[in-house]
């Protein structure tokens, strides 16, 4: 049995494949065996670990974008729209 | 923060402040999303205005069938799609290329040029309030379909189910577009912030 462990593991993934699995991994869309192989790769690869951290950071940065301010004219137009709608209701 | 349901109830009862709160909450994302379907900013603004009018007129019939947000964005996307010719006009961009350029890997598939560190630099700029504009423009530069999915998922914070419903795309398609969009954004941040002082 020790001999078998020394053989290359079947379908071990490399970095170039790992980066393509990141979204499926974060979305929980990987099969159990694919997830295991992905995590095994990360455990031995600091670069892909960093890459995953950067993808998480990318998502986090996008989530912290606050809405841009509405121009005063656009806001006035929408308030006009609302007032017209209100008057239609009566 | 007041819930969407509260705001829409108050808005229907004539509370202008509630309407303004909804506008402040959603108008910007709606505008960005509309802009990815139609040829110009002016047309995008018209689509968004039409959407608000449809929201006002449909609010009575709405009452909680799905989330208010999903409902509003679906109206927006339907209007933008019928108005905009951008999807047909624009040159199709490959939505299925690699997440990271192949030149950065060796023949064995391992990193030859590994990811450069940039997270700390990005966080410092974010804390200093110097990053929001850059993130917005980077998202704006994504190919249309990737930009739609990233805007709804990561900026607006919708679930994948909501995004599929709003854009009428499959779960698998949504994931491919999200993967491409996020991967491109990561590359933009790496290029911008690596080794910055
Ligand atoms: Zn790796």
Short mmCIF file of N, CA and C and ligand atoms in Angstrom, two decimals, chain A residues 14-16 18 41-42 45-49, chain B residues 109-111, ligand 1:
data_model
loop_
_atom_site.label_atom_id
_atom_site.label_comp_id
_atom_site.label_asym_id
_atom_site.label_seq_id
_atom_site.Cartn_x
_atom_site.Cartn_y
_atom_site.Cartn_z
N UNK A 14 -3.17 21.21 -11.64
CA UNK A 14 -2.07 22.16 -11.62
C UNK A 14 -2.66 23.58 -11.54
N UNK A 15 -1.76 24.56 -11.31
CA UNK A 15 -2.19 25.94 -11.06
C UNK A 15 -3.12 26.48 -12.14
N UNK A 16 -2.75 26.22 -13.40
CA UNK A 16 -3.52 26.77 -14.50
C UNK A 16 -4.97 26.25 -14.49
N UNK A 18 -6.37 25.20 -11.53
CA UNK A 18 -6.92 25.65 -10.24
C UNK A 18 -7.58 27.04 -10.38
N UNK A 41 -4.66 20.95 -3.69
CA UNK A 41 -3.72 21.77 -4.44
C UNK A 41 -3.37 23.04 -3.64
N UNK A 42 -4.38 23.70 -3.13
CA UNK A 42 -4.14 24.94 -2.35
C UNK A 42 -3.21 24.67 -1.17
N UNK A 45 0.22 24.89 -2.41
CA UNK A 45 0.58 25.93 -3.38
C UNK A 45 0.27 27.33 -2.84
N UNK A 46 1.31 28.03 -2.34
CA UNK A 46 1.07 29.37 -1.80
C UNK A 46 0.58 30.37 -2.86
N UNK A 47 0.98 30.17 -4.12
CA UNK A 47 0.56 31.11 -5.17
C UNK A 47 -0.94 31.02 -5.42
N UNK A 48 -1.44 29.81 -5.51
CA UNK A 48 -2.89 29.66 -5.74
C UNK A 48 -3.68 30.06 -4.50
N UNK A 49 -3.07 29.87 -3.31
CA UNK A 49 -3.72 30.34 -2.08
C UNK A 49 -3.84 31.86 -2.11
N UNK B 109 2.10 23.82 -16.40
CA UNK B 109 0.84 24.32 -15.85
C UNK B 109 0.98 24.98 -14.49
N UNK B 110 2.22 25.12 -13.99
CA UNK B 110 2.41 25.83 -12.71
C UNK B 110 2.74 27.29 -12.99
N UNK B 111 2.49 28.10 -11.98
CA UNK B 111 2.79 29.53 -12.13
C UNK B 111 4.25 29.74 -12.54
ZN1 LIG C 1 -1.11 26.40 -7.72
#
